[in-house]
Amino acid sequence: SQQGEEDPQALSIQEGENATMNCSYKTSINNLQWYRQNSGRGLVHLILIRSNEREKHSGRLRVTLDTSKKSSSLLITASRAADTASYFCATCSGTSYGKLTFGQGTILTVHP
Amino acid sequence: GAGVSQSPSNKVTEKGKDVELRCDPISGHTALYWYRQSLGQGLEFLIYFQGNSAPDKSGLPSDRFSAERTGGSVSTLTIQRTQQEDSAVYLCASSLVPAGDSYEQYFGPGTRLTVT
């Protein structure tokens, strides 16, 4: 079963706009990670946020984590056409080290 | 440096045949993971190796699936008597230590398996 559920399932925006994707999960976690996937193949790691962290930045990416609500968000600022991809959140819980449980993903399309 | 590599990149096989999928992790990464991605099921965890042992193989869908890792490096995922529902992209990932210790996983490009 999928631990993470993401919304929206699809997001279409214009270049330069910000894109926000949300992820909810059910059980306690050690960390939450966001990945990007182009063309249905390999995933690229974007950012990892630990359970004791609330916010993290990396370039144009900002991730927040609210463990009380069991939710996370990924914000991409000043989006570019090259950001077009599927974005997945993945959780790692304390009961099974190494095992990532992925959400269904958000398909982001950035129009030039 | 070199990333995670997988071979073959594409595999078409007939129902009932056995297939072997190979993963070469990043050098020095002790943890190795297999996942599969299909339209109906999304991204699913299959098995996790720490060194040559597999502490978590809870995601293997049936006893037709097995995996091994030798020398703390290369891993092979074997599917026996393939079925059409085995068609998916099989992804391998590696990391320095288990993700529970807050290290990211690096993914290979995947093997697209099609069972006809």
Short mmCIF file of N, CA, C and O in Angstrom, two decimals, chain B:
data_model
loop_
_atom_site.label_atom_id
_atom_site.label_comp_id
_atom_site.label_asym_id
_atom_site.label_seq_id
_atom_site.Cartn_x
_atom_site.Cartn_y
_atom_site.Cartn_z
N GLY B 1 31.36 10.91 -10.43
CA GLY B 1 31.62 9.47 -10.46
C GLY B 1 30.48 8.71 -11.09
O GLY B 1 29.44 9.28 -11.41
N ALA B 2 30.66 7.42 -11.29
CA ALA B 2 29.64 6.60 -11.93
C ALA B 2 28.45 6.46 -11.01
O ALA B 2 28.59 6.32 -9.80
N GLY B 3 27.27 6.46 -11.62
CA GLY B 3 26.05 6.27 -10.85
C GLY B 3 25.67 4.82 -10.80
O GLY B 3 26.44 3.93 -11.14
N VAL B 4 24.45 4.55 -10.41
CA VAL B 4 23.92 3.19 -10.39
C VAL B 4 23.61 2.78 -11.82
O VAL B 4 22.99 3.55 -12.57
N SER B 5 24.06 1.62 -12.21
CA SER B 5 23.76 1.15 -13.56
C SER B 5 22.94 -0.13 -13.49
O SER B 5 23.06 -0.92 -12.54
N GLN B 6 22.09 -0.31 -14.49
CA GLN B 6 21.24 -1.49 -14.55
C GLN B 6 21.27 -2.06 -15.97
O GLN B 6 21.39 -1.32 -16.94
N SER B 7 21.17 -3.38 -16.02
CA SER B 7 21.11 -4.01 -17.34
C SER B 7 20.20 -5.23 -17.28
O SER B 7 20.07 -5.87 -16.23
N PRO B 8 19.51 -5.55 -18.40
CA PRO B 8 19.44 -4.70 -19.59
C PRO B 8 18.55 -3.49 -19.35
O PRO B 8 17.86 -3.43 -18.35
N SER B 9 18.53 -2.56 -20.28
CA SER B 9 17.64 -1.41 -20.12
C SER B 9 16.21 -1.79 -20.50
O SER B 9 15.26 -1.25 -19.94
N ASN B 10 16.10 -2.71 -21.44
CA ASN B 10 14.79 -3.23 -21.84
C ASN B 10 14.88 -4.73 -22.00
O ASN B 10 15.89 -5.26 -22.48
N LYS B 11 13.82 -5.41 -21.61
CA LYS B 11 13.78 -6.86 -21.75
C LYS B 11 12.37 -7.28 -22.12
O LYS B 11 11.41 -6.94 -21.40
N VAL B 12 12.25 -7.97 -23.24
CA VAL B 12 10.97 -8.54 -23.64
C VAL B 12 11.10 -10.05 -23.53
O VAL B 12 12.04 -10.63 -24.08
N THR B 13 10.20 -10.68 -22.83
CA THR B 13 10.26 -12.11 -22.64
C THR B 13 8.89 -12.73 -22.79
O THR B 13 7.86 -12.05 -22.63
N GLU B 14 8.88 -14.02 -23.08
CA GLU B 14 7.61 -14.72 -23.20
C GLU B 14 7.15 -15.19 -21.83
O GLU B 14 7.98 -15.57 -20.98
N LYS B 15 5.88 -15.22 -21.66
CA LYS B 15 5.29 -15.73 -20.42
C LYS B 15 5.84 -17.12 -20.13
O LYS B 15 5.93 -17.97 -21.02
N GLY B 16 6.24 -17.32 -18.88
CA GLY B 16 6.75 -18.61 -18.46
C GLY B 16 8.26 -18.71 -18.44
O GLY B 16 8.82 -19.63 -17.83
N LYS B 17 8.93 -17.77 -19.11
CA LYS B 17 10.40 -17.79 -19.12
C LYS B 17 10.95 -17.14 -17.84
O LYS B 17 10.27 -16.36 -17.18
N ASP B 18 12.19 -17.44 -17.52
CA ASP B 18 12.88 -16.81 -16.40
C ASP B 18 13.69 -15.61 -16.90
O ASP B 18 14.21 -15.64 -18.02
N VAL B 19 13.80 -14.58 -16.08
CA VAL B 19 14.62 -13.42 -16.43
C VAL B 19 15.52 -13.04 -15.26
O VAL B 19 15.18 -13.27 -14.10
N GLU B 20 16.66 -12.46 -15.60
CA GLU B 20 17.59 -11.94 -14.60
C GLU B 20 17.86 -10.48 -14.90
O GLU B 20 18.21 -10.12 -16.02
N LEU B 21 17.72 -9.66 -13.87
CA LEU B 21 17.97 -8.24 -13.98
C LEU B 21 19.16 -7.91 -13.09
O LEU B 21 19.23 -8.37 -11.95
N ARG B 22 20.06 -7.07 -13.62
CA ARG B 22 21.30 -6.82 -12.91
C ARG B 22 21.38 -5.36 -12.46
O ARG B 22 20.92 -4.46 -13.15
N CYS B 23 21.99 -5.17 -11.30
CA CYS B 23 22.19 -3.82 -10.77
C CYS B 23 23.63 -3.69 -10.28
O CYS B 23 24.10 -4.52 -9.49
N ASP B 24 24.29 -2.64 -10.72
CA ASP B 24 25.62 -2.28 -10.22
C ASP B 24 25.49 -1.00 -9.40
O ASP B 24 25.28 0.07 -9.97
N PRO B 25 25.64 -1.10 -8.09
CA PRO B 25 25.45 0.11 -7.27
C PRO B 25 26.66 1.03 -7.35
O PRO B 25 27.69 0.67 -7.92
N ILE B 26 26.52 2.18 -6.75
CA ILE B 26 27.64 3.10 -6.65
C ILE B 26 28.70 2.47 -5.74
O ILE B 26 28.36 1.90 -4.68
N SER B 27 29.94 2.56 -6.15
CA SER B 27 31.02 1.95 -5.39
C SER B 27 31.05 2.48 -3.96
O SER B 27 30.98 3.70 -3.73
N GLY B 28 31.11 1.54 -3.01
CA GLY B 28 31.17 1.94 -1.61
C GLY B 28 29.83 2.02 -0.93
O GLY B 28 29.74 2.15 0.30
N HIS B 29 28.75 1.96 -1.69
CA HIS B 29 27.41 2.00 -1.08
C HIS B 29 27.08 0.62 -0.53
O HIS B 29 27.04 -0.37 -1.25
N THR B 30 26.81 0.58 0.76
CA THR B 30 26.58 -0.71 1.40
C THR B 30 25.12 -1.17 1.28
O THR B 30 24.84 -2.35 1.36
N ALA B 31 24.23 -0.22 1.12
CA ALA B 31 22.81 -0.56 1.05
C ALA B 31 22.34 -0.55 -0.41
O ALA B 31 22.71 0.32 -1.19
N LEU B 32 21.53 -1.54 -0.76
CA LEU B 32 21.01 -1.67 -2.12
C LEU B 32 19.54 -2.05 -2.05
O LEU B 32 19.14 -2.85 -1.19
N TYR B 33 18.74 -1.46 -2.92
CA TYR B 33 17.29 -1.64 -2.90
C TYR B 33 16.78 -1.96 -4.29
O TYR B 33 17.30 -1.44 -5.28
N TRP B 34 15.75 -2.76 -4.35
CA TRP B 34 15.01 -2.97 -5.58
C TRP B 34 13.58 -2.47 -5.39
O TRP B 34 12.95 -2.74 -4.36
N TYR B 35 13.10 -1.78 -6.41
CA TYR B 35 11.72 -1.33 -6.45
C TYR B 35 11.18 -1.68 -7.84
O TYR B 35 11.93 -1.93 -8.78
N ARG B 36 9.87 -1.68 -7.96
CA ARG B 36 9.30 -1.77 -9.29
C ARG B 36 8.20 -0.74 -9.42
O ARG B 36 7.55 -0.36 -8.45
N GLN B 37 8.02 -0.31 -10.66
CA GLN B 37 7.04 0.72 -10.94
C GLN B 37 6.14 0.24 -12.08
O GLN B 37 6.60 -0.07 -13.16
N SER B 38 4.87 0.17 -11.78
CA SER B 38 3.90 -0.23 -12.80
C SER B 38 2.74 0.74 -12.76
O SER B 38 2.53 1.45 -11.77
N LEU B 39 1.97 0.75 -13.86
CA LEU B 39 0.89 1.72 -13.97
C LEU B 39 -0.13 1.55 -12.86
O LEU B 39 -0.59 2.50 -12.26
N GLY B 40 -0.45 0.33 -12.55
CA GLY B 40 -1.51 0.10 -11.59
C GLY B 40 -1.09 0.24 -10.14
O GLY B 40 -1.89 0.62 -9.29
N GLN B 41 0.18 -0.04 -9.86
CA GLN B 41 0.64 -0.12 -8.47
C GLN B 41 1.59 0.99 -8.06
O GLN B 41 1.99 1.07 -6.90
N GLY B 42 1.99 1.85 -8.98
CA GLY B 42 2.94 2.90 -8.62
C GLY B 42 4.30 2.31 -8.30
O GLY B 42 4.69 1.27 -8.82
N LEU B 43 5.03 2.98 -7.42
CA LEU B 43 6.38 2.56 -7.04
C LEU B 43 6.31 1.69 -5.80
O LEU B 43 5.89 2.13 -4.74
N GLU B 44 6.76 0.43 -5.93
CA GLU B 44 6.68 -0.50 -4.81
C GLU B 44 8.06 -1.00 -4.42
O GLU B 44 8.86 -1.37 -5.27
N PHE B 45 8.29 -1.04 -3.13
CA PHE B 45 9.51 -1.62 -2.59
C PHE B 45 9.49 -3.14 -2.76
O PHE B 45 8.45 -3.79 -2.55
N LEU B 46 10.61 -3.72 -3.15
CA LEU B 46 10.70 -5.18 -3.28
C LEU B 46 11.60 -5.78 -2.20
O LEU B 46 11.16 -6.64 -1.43
N ILE B 47 12.87 -5.33 -2.15
CA ILE B 47 13.83 -5.95 -1.25
C ILE B 47 14.96 -4.97 -0.96
O ILE B 47 15.25 -4.09 -1.76
N TYR B 48 15.56 -5.15 0.21
CA TYR B 48 16.64 -4.28 0.67
C TYR B 48 17.81 -5.15 1.10
O TYR B 48 17.63 -6.14 1.82
N PHE B 49 19.01 -4.81 0.65
CA PHE B 49 20.23 -5.49 1.04
C PHE B 49 21.11 -4.55 1.86
O PHE B 49 21.28 -3.38 1.52
N GLN B 50 21.67 -5.09 2.91
CA GLN B 50 22.73 -4.41 3.64
C GLN B 50 23.93 -5.34 3.54
O GLN B 50 23.92 -6.42 4.14
N GLY B 51 24.93 -4.92 2.79
CA GLY B 51 25.98 -5.87 2.44
C GLY B 51 25.39 -6.96 1.57
O GLY B 51 24.65 -6.67 0.62
N ASN B 52 25.68 -8.22 1.91
CA ASN B 52 25.15 -9.34 1.13
C ASN B 52 23.88 -9.95 1.72
O ASN B 52 23.32 -10.88 1.13
N SER B 53 23.44 -9.44 2.86
CA SER B 53 22.24 -10.01 3.46
C SER B 53 21.03 -9.12 3.19
O SER B 53 21.18 -7.92 2.95
N ALA B 54 19.87 -9.73 3.25
CA ALA B 54 18.62 -9.03 2.93
C ALA B 54 17.73 -8.98 4.17
O ALA B 54 16.90 -9.87 4.37
N PRO B 55 17.90 -7.93 5.01
CA PRO B 55 17.08 -7.85 6.22
C PRO B 55 15.60 -7.64 5.95
O PRO B 55 14.77 -7.91 6.81
N ASP B 56 15.27 -7.13 4.77
CA ASP B 56 13.87 -6.85 4.48
C ASP B 56 13.58 -7.27 3.04
O ASP B 56 14.03 -6.62 2.11
N LYS B 57 12.84 -8.35 2.89
CA LYS B 57 12.41 -8.79 1.57
C LYS B 57 10.90 -8.86 1.52
O LYS B 57 10.32 -9.62 0.77
N SER B 58 10.29 -8.03 2.33
CA SER B 58 8.84 -8.09 2.51
C SER B 58 8.06 -7.70 1.26
O SER B 58 6.88 -8.03 1.13
N GLY B 59 8.70 -6.99 0.33
CA GLY B 59 7.99 -6.54 -0.85
C GLY B 59 8.00 -7.50 -2.02
O GLY B 59 7.31 -7.27 -3.02
N LEU B 60 8.74 -8.58 -1.93
CA LEU B 60 8.74 -9.55 -3.03
C LEU B 60 7.34 -10.12 -3.17
O LEU B 60 6.79 -10.68 -2.22
N PRO B 61 6.73 -10.02 -4.36
CA PRO B 61 5.31 -10.35 -4.49
C PRO B 61 4.99 -11.84 -4.45
O PRO B 61 3.86 -12.20 -4.13
N SER B 62 5.94 -12.69 -4.77
CA SER B 62 5.68 -14.13 -4.74
C SER B 62 7.01 -14.86 -4.69
O SER B 62 8.09 -14.24 -4.81
N ASP B 63 6.93 -16.17 -4.50
CA ASP B 63 8.17 -16.96 -4.44
C ASP B 63 8.82 -17.13 -5.81
O ASP B 63 9.87 -17.76 -5.92
N ARG B 64 8.21 -16.58 -6.84
CA ARG B 64 8.87 -16.58 -8.15
C ARG B 64 9.97 -15.52 -8.22
O ARG B 64 10.80 -15.56 -9.11
N PHE B 65 9.92 -14.61 -7.27
CA PHE B 65 10.90 -13.52 -7.23
C PHE B 65 11.98 -13.84 -6.20
O PHE B 65 11.69 -14.23 -5.07
N SER B 66 13.23 -13.66 -6.60
CA SER B 66 14.35 -13.82 -5.67
C SER B 66 15.43 -12.83 -6.05
O SER B 66 15.48 -12.33 -7.18
N ALA B 67 16.30 -12.54 -5.11
CA ALA B 67 17.40 -11.63 -5.39
C ALA B 67 18.60 -12.04 -4.56
O ALA B 67 18.45 -12.61 -3.48
N GLU B 68 19.75 -11.74 -5.08
CA GLU B 68 20.97 -11.97 -4.34
C GLU B 68 21.95 -10.84 -4.60
O GLU B 68 21.84 -10.11 -5.58
N ARG B 69 22.87 -10.74 -3.67
CA ARG B 69 23.92 -9.74 -3.82
C ARG B 69 25.23 -10.40 -3.41
O ARG B 69 25.30 -11.09 -2.39
N THR B 70 26.24 -10.19 -4.22
CA THR B 70 27.52 -10.85 -3.96
C THR B 70 28.63 -9.80 -3.83
O THR B 70 28.60 -8.76 -4.50
N GLY B 71 29.57 -10.09 -2.93
CA GLY B 71 30.71 -9.20 -2.75
C GLY B 71 30.32 -7.82 -2.28
O GLY B 71 31.09 -6.86 -2.43
N GLY B 72 29.13 -7.69 -1.72
CA GLY B 72 28.66 -6.38 -1.28
C GLY B 72 28.50 -5.40 -2.40
O GLY B 72 28.46 -4.17 -2.18
N SER B 73 28.38 -5.92 -3.63
CA SER B 73 28.30 -5.01 -4.78
C SER B 73 27.12 -5.39 -5.68
O SER B 73 25.98 -5.10 -5.34
N VAL B 74 27.40 -6.09 -6.77
CA VAL B 74 26.38 -6.37 -7.78
C VAL B 74 25.23 -7.18 -7.21
O VAL B 74 25.43 -8.08 -6.38
N SER B 75 24.03 -6.85 -7.66
CA SER B 75 22.84 -7.59 -7.27
C SER B 75 22.11 -8.06 -8.50
O SER B 75 22.10 -7.39 -9.54
N THR B 76 21.48 -9.23 -8.37
CA THR B 76 20.68 -9.79 -9.44
C THR B 76 19.29 -10.08 -8.92
O THR B 76 19.14 -10.73 -7.87
N LEU B 77 18.29 -9.61 -9.63
CA LEU B 77 16.89 -9.92 -9.31
C LEU B 77 16.43 -10.93 -10.35
O LEU B 77 16.54 -10.69 -11.55
N THR B 78 15.95 -12.07 -9.89
CA THR B 78 15.51 -13.13 -10.77
C THR B 78 14.02 -13.32 -10.65
O THR B 78 13.48 -13.39 -9.54
N ILE B 79 13.36 -13.38 -11.78
CA ILE B 79 11.93 -13.68 -11.81
C ILE B 79 11.76 -14.98 -12.59
O ILE B 79 12.14 -15.07 -13.76
N GLN B 80 11.22 -15.96 -11.92
CA GLN B 80 11.00 -17.26 -12.56
C GLN B 80 9.58 -17.34 -13.10
O GLN B 80 8.64 -16.75 -12.54
N ARG B 81 9.44 -18.08 -14.18
CA ARG B 81 8.11 -18.34 -14.77
C ARG B 81 7.32 -17.03 -14.87
O ARG B 81 6.25 -16.89 -14.30
N THR B 82 7.86 -16.10 -15.61
CA THR B 82 7.27 -14.76 -15.67
C THR B 82 5.81 -14.79 -16.10
O THR B 82 5.38 -15.64 -16.90
N GLN B 83 5.07 -13.85 -15.53
CA GLN B 83 3.66 -13.66 -15.85
C GLN B 83 3.49 -12.24 -16.41
O GLN B 83 4.33 -11.36 -16.18
N GLN B 84 2.35 -12.04 -17.09
CA GLN B 84 2.14 -10.72 -17.68
C GLN B 84 2.08 -9.62 -16.64
O GLN B 84 2.50 -8.49 -16.90
N GLU B 85 1.59 -9.94 -15.45
CA GLU B 85 1.52 -8.91 -14.40
C GLU B 85 2.89 -8.52 -13.86
O GLU B 85 2.99 -7.57 -13.07
N ASP B 86 3.94 -9.24 -14.28
CA ASP B 86 5.29 -8.87 -13.88
C ASP B 86 5.83 -7.72 -14.73
O ASP B 86 6.88 -7.14 -14.41
N SER B 87 5.14 -7.39 -15.80
CA SER B 87 5.58 -6.29 -16.67
C SER B 87 5.61 -4.99 -15.87
O SER B 87 4.61 -4.60 -15.26
N ALA B 88 6.75 -4.35 -15.87
CA ALA B 88 6.95 -3.13 -15.08
C ALA B 88 8.35 -2.61 -15.35
O ALA B 88 9.14 -3.24 -16.06
N VAL B 89 8.65 -1.46 -14.78
CA VAL B 89 10.03 -0.97 -14.75
C VAL B 89 10.62 -1.34 -13.40
O VAL B 89 10.04 -1.00 -12.36
N TYR B 90 11.72 -2.04 -13.41
CA TYR B 90 12.38 -2.46 -12.18
C TYR B 90 13.55 -1.52 -11.92
O TYR B 90 14.46 -1.39 -12.73
N LEU B 91 13.48 -0.86 -10.76
CA LEU B 91 14.46 0.16 -10.41
C LEU B 91 15.33 -0.33 -9.27
O LEU B 91 14.85 -0.93 -8.31
N CYS B 92 16.60 -0.04 -9.38
CA CYS B 92 17.57 -0.37 -8.33
C CYS B 92 18.09 0.94 -7.76
O CYS B 92 18.24 1.94 -8.48
N ALA B 93 18.37 0.96 -6.48
CA ALA B 93 18.92 2.15 -5.84
C ALA B 93 19.98 1.72 -4.84
O ALA B 93 19.97 0.59 -4.34
N SER B 94 20.91 2.61 -4.55
CA SER B 94 21.90 2.32 -3.52
C SER B 94 22.09 3.55 -2.65
O SER B 94 21.77 4.68 -3.04
N SER B 95 22.59 3.32 -1.45
CA SER B 95 22.91 4.43 -0.56
C SER B 95 24.07 4.02 0.34
O SER B 95 24.38 2.84 0.49
N LEU B 96 24.68 5.05 0.96
CA LEU B 96 25.83 4.79 1.81
C LEU B 96 25.44 3.95 3.01
O LEU B 96 26.14 3.03 3.40
N VAL B 97 24.33 4.31 3.61
CA VAL B 97 23.81 3.58 4.76
C VAL B 97 22.29 3.54 4.62
O VAL B 97 21.75 4.26 3.80
N PRO B 98 21.60 2.75 5.38
CA PRO B 98 20.14 2.70 5.23
C PRO B 98 19.50 4.07 5.37
O PRO B 98 19.98 4.92 6.08
N ALA B 99 18.42 4.24 4.64
CA ALA B 99 17.76 5.54 4.60
C ALA B 99 17.29 5.98 5.98
O ALA B 99 17.11 7.15 6.23
N GLY B 100 17.09 5.04 6.87
CA GLY B 100 16.67 5.41 8.21
C GLY B 100 17.69 6.28 8.91
O GLY B 100 17.37 6.99 9.84
N ASP B 101 18.95 6.19 8.46
CA ASP B 101 19.98 7.06 9.02
C ASP B 101 20.12 8.33 8.20
O ASP B 101 21.15 8.98 8.24
N SER B 102 19.08 8.63 7.44
CA SER B 102 18.98 9.90 6.74
C SER B 102 20.01 10.09 5.63
O SER B 102 20.64 11.14 5.53
N TYR B 103 20.20 9.08 4.83
CA TYR B 103 20.98 9.20 3.62
C TYR B 103 20.05 8.94 2.44
O TYR B 103 19.22 8.06 2.48
N GLU B 104 20.25 9.74 1.37
CA GLU B 104 19.37 9.57 0.22
C GLU B 104 19.75 8.33 -0.58
O GLU B 104 20.87 7.84 -0.49
N GLN B 105 18.79 7.86 -1.35
CA GLN B 105 19.00 6.73 -2.24
C GLN B 105 19.23 7.25 -3.66
O GLN B 105 18.53 8.14 -4.11
N TYR B 106 20.19 6.65 -4.34
CA TYR B 106 20.50 7.01 -5.73
C TYR B 106 19.98 5.92 -6.63
O TYR B 106 20.33 4.74 -6.46
N PHE B 107 19.16 6.30 -7.59
CA PHE B 107 18.49 5.32 -8.43
C PHE B 107 19.19 5.14 -9.78
O PHE B 107 19.76 6.08 -10.34
N GLY B 108 19.10 3.91 -10.28
CA GLY B 108 19.54 3.62 -11.63
C GLY B 108 18.45 3.95 -12.62
O GLY B 108 17.34 4.34 -12.23
N PRO B 109 18.73 3.79 -13.92
CA PRO B 109 17.76 4.15 -14.96
C PRO B 109 16.62 3.15 -15.11
O PRO B 109 15.64 3.43 -15.78
N GLY B 110 16.77 1.99 -14.49
CA GLY B 110 15.69 1.00 -14.54
C GLY B 110 15.80 0.02 -15.70
O GLY B 110 16.49 0.27 -16.69
N THR B 111 15.15 -1.10 -15.53
CA THR B 111 14.97 -2.10 -16.59
C THR B 111 13.49 -2.21 -16.87
O THR B 111 12.71 -2.50 -15.95
N ARG B 112 13.12 -1.95 -18.14
CA ARG B 112 11.71 -2.09 -18.50
C ARG B 112 11.48 -3.53 -18.94
O ARG B 112 12.03 -3.97 -19.95
N LEU B 113 10.69 -4.26 -18.18
CA LEU B 113 10.39 -5.66 -18.47
C LEU B 113 9.00 -5.75 -19.08
O LEU B 113 8.03 -5.26 -18.50
N THR B 114 8.92 -6.39 -20.22
CA THR B 114 7.64 -6.64 -20.87
C THR B 114 7.48 -8.14 -21.06
O THR B 114 8.33 -8.79 -21.68
N VAL B 115 6.42 -8.68 -20.50
CA VAL B 115 6.13 -10.11 -20.61
C VAL B 115 4.98 -10.28 -21.59
O VAL B 115 3.89 -9.75 -21.38
N THR B 116 5.24 -11.00 -22.67
CA THR B 116 4.22 -11.15 -23.72
C THR B 116 3.52 -12.50 -23.64
O THR B 116 4.01 -13.42 -22.96
#
